[in-house]
Short mmCIF file of C-alpha atoms in Angstrom, two decimals:
data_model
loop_
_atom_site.label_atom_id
_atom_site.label_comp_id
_atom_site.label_asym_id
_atom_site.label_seq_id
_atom_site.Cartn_x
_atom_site.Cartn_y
_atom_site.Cartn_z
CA UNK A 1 -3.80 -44.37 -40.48
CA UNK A 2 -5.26 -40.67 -39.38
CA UNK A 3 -8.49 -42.45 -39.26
CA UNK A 4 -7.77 -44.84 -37.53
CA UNK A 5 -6.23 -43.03 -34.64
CA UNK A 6 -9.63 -40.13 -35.01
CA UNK A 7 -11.54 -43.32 -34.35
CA UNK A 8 -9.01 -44.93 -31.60
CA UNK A 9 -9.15 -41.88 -29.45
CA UNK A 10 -13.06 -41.45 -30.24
CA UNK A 11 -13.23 -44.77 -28.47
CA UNK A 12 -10.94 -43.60 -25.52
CA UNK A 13 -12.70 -40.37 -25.02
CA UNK A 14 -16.21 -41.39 -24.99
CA UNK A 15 -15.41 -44.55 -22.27
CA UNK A 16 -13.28 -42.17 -20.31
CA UNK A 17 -16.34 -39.43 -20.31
CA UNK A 18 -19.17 -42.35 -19.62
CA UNK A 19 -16.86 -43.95 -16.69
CA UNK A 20 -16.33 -40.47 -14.98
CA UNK A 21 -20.35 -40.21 -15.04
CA UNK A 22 -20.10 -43.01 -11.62
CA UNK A 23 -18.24 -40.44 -10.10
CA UNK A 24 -21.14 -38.29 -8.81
CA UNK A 25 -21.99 -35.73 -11.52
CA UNK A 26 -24.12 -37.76 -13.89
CA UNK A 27 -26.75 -34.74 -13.94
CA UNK A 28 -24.40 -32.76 -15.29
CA UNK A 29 -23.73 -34.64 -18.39
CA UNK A 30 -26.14 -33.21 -20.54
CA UNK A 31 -25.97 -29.26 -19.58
CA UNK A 32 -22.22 -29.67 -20.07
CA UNK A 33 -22.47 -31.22 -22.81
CA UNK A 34 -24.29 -29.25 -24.84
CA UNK A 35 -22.19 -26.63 -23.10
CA UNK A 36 -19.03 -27.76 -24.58
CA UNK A 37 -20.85 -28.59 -28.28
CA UNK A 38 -20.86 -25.28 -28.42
CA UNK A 39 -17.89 -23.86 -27.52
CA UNK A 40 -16.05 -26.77 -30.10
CA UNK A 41 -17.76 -24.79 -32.67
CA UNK A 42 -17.02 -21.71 -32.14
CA UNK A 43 -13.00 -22.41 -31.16
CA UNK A 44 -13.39 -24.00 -34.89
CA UNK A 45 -15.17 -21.42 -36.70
CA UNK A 46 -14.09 -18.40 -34.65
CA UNK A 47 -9.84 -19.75 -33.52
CA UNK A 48 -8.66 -17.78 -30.96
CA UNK A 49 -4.96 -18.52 -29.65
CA UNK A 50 -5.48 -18.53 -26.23
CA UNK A 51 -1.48 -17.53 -24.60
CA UNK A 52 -2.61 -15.99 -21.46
CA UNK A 53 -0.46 -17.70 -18.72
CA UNK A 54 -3.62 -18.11 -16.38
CA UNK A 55 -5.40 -20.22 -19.64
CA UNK A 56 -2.27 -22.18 -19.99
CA UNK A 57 -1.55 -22.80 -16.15
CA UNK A 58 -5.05 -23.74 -15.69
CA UNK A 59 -5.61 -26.28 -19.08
CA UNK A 60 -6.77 -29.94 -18.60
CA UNK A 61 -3.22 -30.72 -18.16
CA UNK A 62 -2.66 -28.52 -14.89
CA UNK A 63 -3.94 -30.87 -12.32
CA UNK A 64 -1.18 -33.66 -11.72
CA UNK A 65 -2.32 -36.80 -10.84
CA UNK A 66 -0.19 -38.32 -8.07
CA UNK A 67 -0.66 -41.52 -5.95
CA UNK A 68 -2.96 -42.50 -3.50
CA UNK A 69 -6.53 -41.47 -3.09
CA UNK A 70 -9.03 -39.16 -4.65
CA UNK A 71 -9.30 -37.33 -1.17
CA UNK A 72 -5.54 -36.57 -0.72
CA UNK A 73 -5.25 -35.41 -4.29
CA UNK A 74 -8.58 -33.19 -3.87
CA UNK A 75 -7.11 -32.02 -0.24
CA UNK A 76 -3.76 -31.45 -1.94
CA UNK A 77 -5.13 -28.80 -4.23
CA UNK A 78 -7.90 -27.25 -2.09
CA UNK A 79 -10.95 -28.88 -3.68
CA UNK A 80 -13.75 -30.66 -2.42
CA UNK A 81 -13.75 -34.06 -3.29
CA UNK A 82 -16.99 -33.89 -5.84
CA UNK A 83 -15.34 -30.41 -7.62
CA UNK A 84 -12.67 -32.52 -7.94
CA UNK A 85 -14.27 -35.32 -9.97
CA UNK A 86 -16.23 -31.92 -11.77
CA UNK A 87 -13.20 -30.76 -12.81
CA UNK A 88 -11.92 -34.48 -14.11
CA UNK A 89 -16.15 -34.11 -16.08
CA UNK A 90 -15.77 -31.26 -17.65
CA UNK A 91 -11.84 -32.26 -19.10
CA UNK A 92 -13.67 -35.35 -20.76
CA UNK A 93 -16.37 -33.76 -22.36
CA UNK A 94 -13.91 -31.13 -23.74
CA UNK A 95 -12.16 -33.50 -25.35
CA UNK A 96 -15.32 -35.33 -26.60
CA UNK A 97 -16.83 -32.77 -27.62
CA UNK A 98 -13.49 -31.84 -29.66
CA UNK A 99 -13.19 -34.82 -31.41
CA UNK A 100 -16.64 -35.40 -32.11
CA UNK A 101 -16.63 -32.12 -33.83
CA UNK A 102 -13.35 -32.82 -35.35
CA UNK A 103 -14.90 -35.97 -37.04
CA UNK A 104 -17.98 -33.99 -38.33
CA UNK A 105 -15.42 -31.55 -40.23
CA UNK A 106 -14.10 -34.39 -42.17
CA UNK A 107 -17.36 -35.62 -42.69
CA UNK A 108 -19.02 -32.34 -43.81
CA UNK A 109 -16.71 -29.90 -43.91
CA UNK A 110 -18.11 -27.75 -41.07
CA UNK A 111 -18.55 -28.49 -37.39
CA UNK A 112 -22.12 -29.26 -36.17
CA UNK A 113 -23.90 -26.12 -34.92
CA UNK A 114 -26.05 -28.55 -32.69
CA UNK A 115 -26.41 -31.12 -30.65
CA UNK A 116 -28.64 -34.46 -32.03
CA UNK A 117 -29.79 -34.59 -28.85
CA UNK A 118 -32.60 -37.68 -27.77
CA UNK A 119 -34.91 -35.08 -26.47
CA UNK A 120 -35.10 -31.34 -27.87
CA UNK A 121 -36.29 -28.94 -27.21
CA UNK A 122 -37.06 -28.66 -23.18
CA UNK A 123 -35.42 -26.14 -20.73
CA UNK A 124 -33.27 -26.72 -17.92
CA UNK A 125 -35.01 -27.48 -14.51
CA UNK A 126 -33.97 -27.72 -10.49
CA UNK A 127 -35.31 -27.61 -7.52
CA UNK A 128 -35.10 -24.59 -5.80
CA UNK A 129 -36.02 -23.66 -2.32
CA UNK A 130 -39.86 -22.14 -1.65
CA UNK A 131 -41.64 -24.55 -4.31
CA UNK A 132 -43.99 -27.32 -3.18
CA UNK A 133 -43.06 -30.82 -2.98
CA UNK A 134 -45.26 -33.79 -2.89
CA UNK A 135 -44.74 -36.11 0.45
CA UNK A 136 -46.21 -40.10 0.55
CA UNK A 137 -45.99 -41.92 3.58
CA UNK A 138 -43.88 -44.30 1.56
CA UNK A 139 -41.58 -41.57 0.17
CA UNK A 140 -40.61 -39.58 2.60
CA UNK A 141 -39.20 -39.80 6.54
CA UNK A 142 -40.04 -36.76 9.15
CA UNK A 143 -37.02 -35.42 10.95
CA UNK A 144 -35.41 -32.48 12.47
CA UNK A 145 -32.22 -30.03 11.01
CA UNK A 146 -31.11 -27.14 12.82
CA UNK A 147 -30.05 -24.51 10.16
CA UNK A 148 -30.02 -21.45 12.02
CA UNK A 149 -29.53 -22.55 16.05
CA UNK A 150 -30.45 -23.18 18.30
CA UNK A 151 -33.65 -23.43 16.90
CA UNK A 152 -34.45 -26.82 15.25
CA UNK A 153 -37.26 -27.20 12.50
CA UNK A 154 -39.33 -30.00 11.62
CA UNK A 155 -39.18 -31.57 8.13
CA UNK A 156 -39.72 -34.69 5.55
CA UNK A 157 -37.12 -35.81 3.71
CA UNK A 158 -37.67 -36.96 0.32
CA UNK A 159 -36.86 -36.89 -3.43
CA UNK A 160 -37.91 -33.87 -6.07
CA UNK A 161 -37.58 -33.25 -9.13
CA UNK A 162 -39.26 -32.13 -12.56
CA UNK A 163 -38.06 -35.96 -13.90
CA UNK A 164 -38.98 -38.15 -10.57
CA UNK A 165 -42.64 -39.84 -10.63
CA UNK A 166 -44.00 -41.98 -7.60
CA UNK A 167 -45.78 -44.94 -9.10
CA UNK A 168 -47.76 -47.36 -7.25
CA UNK A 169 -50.13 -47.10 -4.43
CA UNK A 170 -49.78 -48.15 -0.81
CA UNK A 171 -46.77 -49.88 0.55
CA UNK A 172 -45.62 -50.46 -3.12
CA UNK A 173 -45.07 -47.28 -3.84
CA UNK A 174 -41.81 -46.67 -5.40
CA UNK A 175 -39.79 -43.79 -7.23
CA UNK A 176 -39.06 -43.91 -11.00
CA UNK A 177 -37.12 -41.26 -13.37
CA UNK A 178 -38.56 -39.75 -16.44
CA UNK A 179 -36.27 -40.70 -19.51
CA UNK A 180 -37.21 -37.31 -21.57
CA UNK A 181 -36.94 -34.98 -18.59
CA UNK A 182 -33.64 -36.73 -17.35
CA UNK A 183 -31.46 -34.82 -19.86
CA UNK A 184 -32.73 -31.87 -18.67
CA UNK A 185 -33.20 -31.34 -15.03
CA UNK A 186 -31.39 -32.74 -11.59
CA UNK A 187 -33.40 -34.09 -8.97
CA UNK A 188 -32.82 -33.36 -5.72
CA UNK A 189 -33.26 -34.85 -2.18
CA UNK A 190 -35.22 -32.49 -0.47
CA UNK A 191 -36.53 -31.26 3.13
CA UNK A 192 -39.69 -29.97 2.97
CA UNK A 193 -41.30 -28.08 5.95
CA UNK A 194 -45.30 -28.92 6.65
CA UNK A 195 -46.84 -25.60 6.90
CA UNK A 196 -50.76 -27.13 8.00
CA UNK A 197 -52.07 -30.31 9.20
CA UNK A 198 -51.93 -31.82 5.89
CA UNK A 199 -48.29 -34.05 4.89
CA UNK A 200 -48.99 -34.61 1.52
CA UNK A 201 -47.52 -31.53 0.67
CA UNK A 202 -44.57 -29.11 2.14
CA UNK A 203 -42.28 -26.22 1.04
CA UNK A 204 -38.58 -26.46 0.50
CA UNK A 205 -36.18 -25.37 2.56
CA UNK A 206 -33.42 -27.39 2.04
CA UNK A 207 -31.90 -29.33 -0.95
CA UNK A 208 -29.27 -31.65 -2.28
CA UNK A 209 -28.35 -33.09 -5.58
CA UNK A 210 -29.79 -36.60 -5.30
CA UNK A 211 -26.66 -38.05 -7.83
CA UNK A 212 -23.57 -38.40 -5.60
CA UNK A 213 -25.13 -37.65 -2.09
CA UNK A 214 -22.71 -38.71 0.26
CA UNK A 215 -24.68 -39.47 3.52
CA UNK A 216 -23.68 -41.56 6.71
CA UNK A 217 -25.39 -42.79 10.04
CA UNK A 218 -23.79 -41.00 12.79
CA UNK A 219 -21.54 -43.92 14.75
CA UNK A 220 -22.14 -42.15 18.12
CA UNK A 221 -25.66 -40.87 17.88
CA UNK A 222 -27.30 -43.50 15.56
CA UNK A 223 -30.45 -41.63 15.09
CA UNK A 224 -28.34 -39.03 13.51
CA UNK A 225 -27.46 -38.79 9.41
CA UNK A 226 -24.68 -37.05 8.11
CA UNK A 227 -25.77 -35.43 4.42
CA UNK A 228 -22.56 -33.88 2.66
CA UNK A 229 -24.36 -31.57 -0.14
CA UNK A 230 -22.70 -31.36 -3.55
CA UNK A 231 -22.65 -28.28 -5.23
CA UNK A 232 -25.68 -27.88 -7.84
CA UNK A 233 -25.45 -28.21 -11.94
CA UNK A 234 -26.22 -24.83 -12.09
CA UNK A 235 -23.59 -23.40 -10.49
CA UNK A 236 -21.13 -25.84 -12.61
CA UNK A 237 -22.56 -24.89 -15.48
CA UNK A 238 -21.88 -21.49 -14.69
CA UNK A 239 -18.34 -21.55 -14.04
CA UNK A 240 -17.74 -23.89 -16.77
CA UNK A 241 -19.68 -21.46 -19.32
CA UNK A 242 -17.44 -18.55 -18.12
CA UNK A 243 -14.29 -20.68 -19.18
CA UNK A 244 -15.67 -21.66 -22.60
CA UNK A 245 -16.07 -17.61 -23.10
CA UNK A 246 -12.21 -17.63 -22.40
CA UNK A 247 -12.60 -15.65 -18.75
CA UNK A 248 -10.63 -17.45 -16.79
CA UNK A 249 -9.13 -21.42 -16.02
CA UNK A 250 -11.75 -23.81 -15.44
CA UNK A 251 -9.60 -25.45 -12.46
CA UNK A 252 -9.44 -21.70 -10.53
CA UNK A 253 -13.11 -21.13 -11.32
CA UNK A 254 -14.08 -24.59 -10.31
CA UNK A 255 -12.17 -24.41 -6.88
CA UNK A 256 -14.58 -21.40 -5.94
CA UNK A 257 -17.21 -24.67 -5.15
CA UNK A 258 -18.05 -25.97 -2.19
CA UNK A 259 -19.77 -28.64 -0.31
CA UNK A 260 -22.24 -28.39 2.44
CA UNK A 261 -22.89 -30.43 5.75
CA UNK A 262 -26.10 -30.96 7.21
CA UNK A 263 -26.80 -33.36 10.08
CA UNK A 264 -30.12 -34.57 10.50
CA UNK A 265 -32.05 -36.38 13.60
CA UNK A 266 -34.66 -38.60 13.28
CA UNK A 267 -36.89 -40.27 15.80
CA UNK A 268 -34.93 -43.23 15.79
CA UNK A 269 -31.72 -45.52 14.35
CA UNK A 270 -34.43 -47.68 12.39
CA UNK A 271 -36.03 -44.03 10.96
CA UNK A 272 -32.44 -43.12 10.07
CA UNK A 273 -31.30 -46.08 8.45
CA UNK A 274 -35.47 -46.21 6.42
CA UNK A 275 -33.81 -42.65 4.89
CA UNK A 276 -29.95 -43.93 4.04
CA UNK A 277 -31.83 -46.68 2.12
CA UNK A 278 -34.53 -44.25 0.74
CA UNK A 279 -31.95 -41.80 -0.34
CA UNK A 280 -29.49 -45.05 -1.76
CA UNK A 281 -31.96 -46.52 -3.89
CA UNK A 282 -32.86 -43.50 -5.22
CA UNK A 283 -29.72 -42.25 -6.10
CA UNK A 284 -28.46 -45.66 -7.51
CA UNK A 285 -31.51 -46.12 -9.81
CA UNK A 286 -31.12 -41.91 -10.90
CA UNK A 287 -27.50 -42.89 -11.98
CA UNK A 288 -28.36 -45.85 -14.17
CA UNK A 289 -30.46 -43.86 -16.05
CA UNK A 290 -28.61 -41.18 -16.88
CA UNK A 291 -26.06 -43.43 -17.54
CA UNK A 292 -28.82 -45.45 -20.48
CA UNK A 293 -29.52 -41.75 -21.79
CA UNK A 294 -25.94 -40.53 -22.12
CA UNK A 295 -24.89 -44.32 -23.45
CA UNK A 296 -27.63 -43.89 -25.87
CA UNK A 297 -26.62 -40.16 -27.06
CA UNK A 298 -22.73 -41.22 -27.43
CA UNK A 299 -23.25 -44.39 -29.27
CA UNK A 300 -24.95 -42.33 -31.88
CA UNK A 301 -22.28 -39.59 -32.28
CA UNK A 302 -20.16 -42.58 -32.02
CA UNK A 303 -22.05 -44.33 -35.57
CA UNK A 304 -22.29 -41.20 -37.16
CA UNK A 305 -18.28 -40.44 -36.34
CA UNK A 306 -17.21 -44.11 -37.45
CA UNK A 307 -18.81 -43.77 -40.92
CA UNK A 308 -16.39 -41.42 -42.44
#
């Protein structure tokens, strides 16, 4: 009966984890996962009774989950909507993690020091402002931002990362994702100022996580695109890693995030809505593949956990 509830809530955990991946953090997956591999371990090998009232106020069970609609319960508590749904991430994959660890004692008698992951061995990589990115006629749009006015700047926006190829030549060029760099990087959209007379390359001066972007045509000014910038993996990770160390509730630390705005104007509506699709397609094909990687990596913890 004990083994059949291990594997019931196995189930549960891992559909609940993989479903909260569509909410806008599914480059965060991996990083946190590993993360939280980790700390399962050690809270096994090394148990620490946690009774500070800040590490019980703040536990996966502190945020209550009323009616109504991600934004008013995100508003209610201070977050941004995408901490939020980080937050909601992270409680997933610490109870994942948990179990899955939890199912390797029985197994083996110890919890698993590491991760099986799909593709070892490579370090963590995001864009970061000042590095070159490539720019195709097909891949990227020209338009203005105005980060410090009233002085606007010309840029190209258009998608970066160490696990984004452009295949193709001519009009057929399109975007695809590396599967072995995906678990370990985030690509980014990314506005990259010309510095010459050349466009097939520019420097970055502005970046968002590609997975999630929430971006919107202007309804007054319809040559104008609303970006709303989700905080980056790193930063996450960060917080999240200080919580796992015991400093702290992950749902205070996580409320420190916040989103950015940027506006954008392009030449035209048509330009505009060439980006929103850009930026969409993009973002939708980034999210199916992590979604195939992480599917991949839980249904073989899953096999291995089932066999006991």
């Amino acid at each position: 009966e004990q083994q059949q509830q291990l594997t019931s809530a196995l189930t549960q955990a891992a559909t609940l984890t993989l479903d909260q991946m569509g909410m806008g953090w599914a480059d965060a997956f991996f990083p946190l996962f590993r993360l939280e591999w980790a700390a399962a371990h050690t809270a096994i090998t090394h148990m620490v009774l946690r009774a500070a009232a800040e590490q019980l106020a703040g536990g996966p069970y502190s945020l209550v989950h009323p009616a109504g609609s991600e934004a008013s319960v995100a508003e209610q508590h201070g977050m941004a909507g995408s901490v939020l749904h980080a937050l909601r991430l992270c409680e997933c994959l610490q109870l994942s993690t948990a179990l899955f660890q939890l199912a390797h004692v029985l197994q083996h008698g110890v919890p698993s020091a590491t991760l099986p992951e799909l593709h070892p061995g490579q370090t963590w990589h995001e864009v970061v402002e000042g590095q070159q990115a490539a720019l195709t006629k097909a891949g990227s749009v020209p338009c203005h931002v105005c980060f410090t006015p009233p002085d606007p700047i010309r840029v190209h926006l258009t998608v970066a990362g160490a696990a984004v190829d452009v295949v193709g030549s001519g009009p057929d060029k399109t975007t695809v994702f590396r599967d072995a760099a995906l678990p370990h990087s985030s690509p980014a959209v990314v506005l990259a100022q010309c510095f010459n007379h050349t466009v097939d390359t520019g420097v970055v001066v502005g970046l968002a996580p590609l997975v999630g972007l929430n971006c919107f045509q202007d309804q007054e000014q319809l040559s104008w695109l609303h970006v709303i910038v989700r905080p980056v993996v790193k930063s996450l990770h960060k917080l999240a890693s200080q919580n796992s160390r015991g400093r702290g509730s992950l749902f205070t630390s996580l409320s420190s995030l916040a989103e950015g705005h940027w506006i954008l104007s392009f030449q035209d509506a048509s330009r505009c809505q060439i980006a929103i699709k850009l930026v969409a397609d993009s973002s939708d094909a980034l999210a199916l593949a992590y979604r195939r990687q992480a599917g991949k990596l839980v249904n073989r913890l899953l096999d291995a956990a089932l066999a006991l």
